[in-house]
């Protein structure tokens, strides 16, 4: 598959690129010339585009892609305005661009319990609202979607052991590396199409956990 990774410079995206490159033709989306040059210096195919550009430009960047992985985010240092523009509108524009360009598979990195308002993190309400509605738009888009809702992300080595379920309300955390491993596995697991699930570290190897969804 030809796969475009949006959010390739982020914590999950950095782990995801080499995982996908083993099995697929991967292209990283870069929003600046500096990012584009950095990818090219590492031998990573990249295309220049920004989630704040028109849908037509995003669609041009997706030309020839079979799948899109959306792991972008505005980041904790920005305000609610950027959360709205990137995590919600940027995600929806990416969906529209995928449909316009002919990409049919769409993997979304969301947030644990984003589908269940009573369990939203009180300190991150704009972020959770953005994720909630972006996920709903994806489910209604007609794309072959998978929505992965990870818990608190950790910068530590992954274990390859997870718990994945429609609802996980017990809290928890997960390494970014393991989120990337789950995304890579979902791309090659047709069973995960049309699925949305919470994700934390656990005791089950990733292939078995996904098969049990």
PDB file of C-alpha atoms in Angstrom, residues 9 15 31 41 65 81 118 121 125 153 178:
ATOM      1  CA  UNK A   9       7.154  14.403  13.182  1.00  0.00           C
ATOM      2  CA  UNK A  15       7.913   5.339  15.569  1.00  0.00           C
ATOM      3  CA  UNK A  31       4.370  21.256   6.893  1.00  0.00           C
ATOM      4  CA  UNK A  41      18.098  13.693   4.561  1.00  0.00           C
ATOM      5  CA  UNK A  65      -2.176   7.096  -1.717  1.00  0.00           C
ATOM      6  CA  UNK A  81      -8.043  27.931  18.427  1.00  0.00           C
ATOM      7  CA  UNK A 118     -18.870  11.917  30.931  1.00  0.00           C
ATOM      8  CA  UNK A 121     -10.510  14.826  30.904  1.00  0.00           C
ATOM      9  CA  UNK A 125     -12.186  19.616  27.232  1.00  0.00           C
ATOM     10  CA  UNK A 153       1.039   8.590  26.065  1.00  0.00           C
ATOM     11  CA  UNK A 178       3.165   0.605  21.162  1.00  0.00           C
TER      12      UNK A 178
END
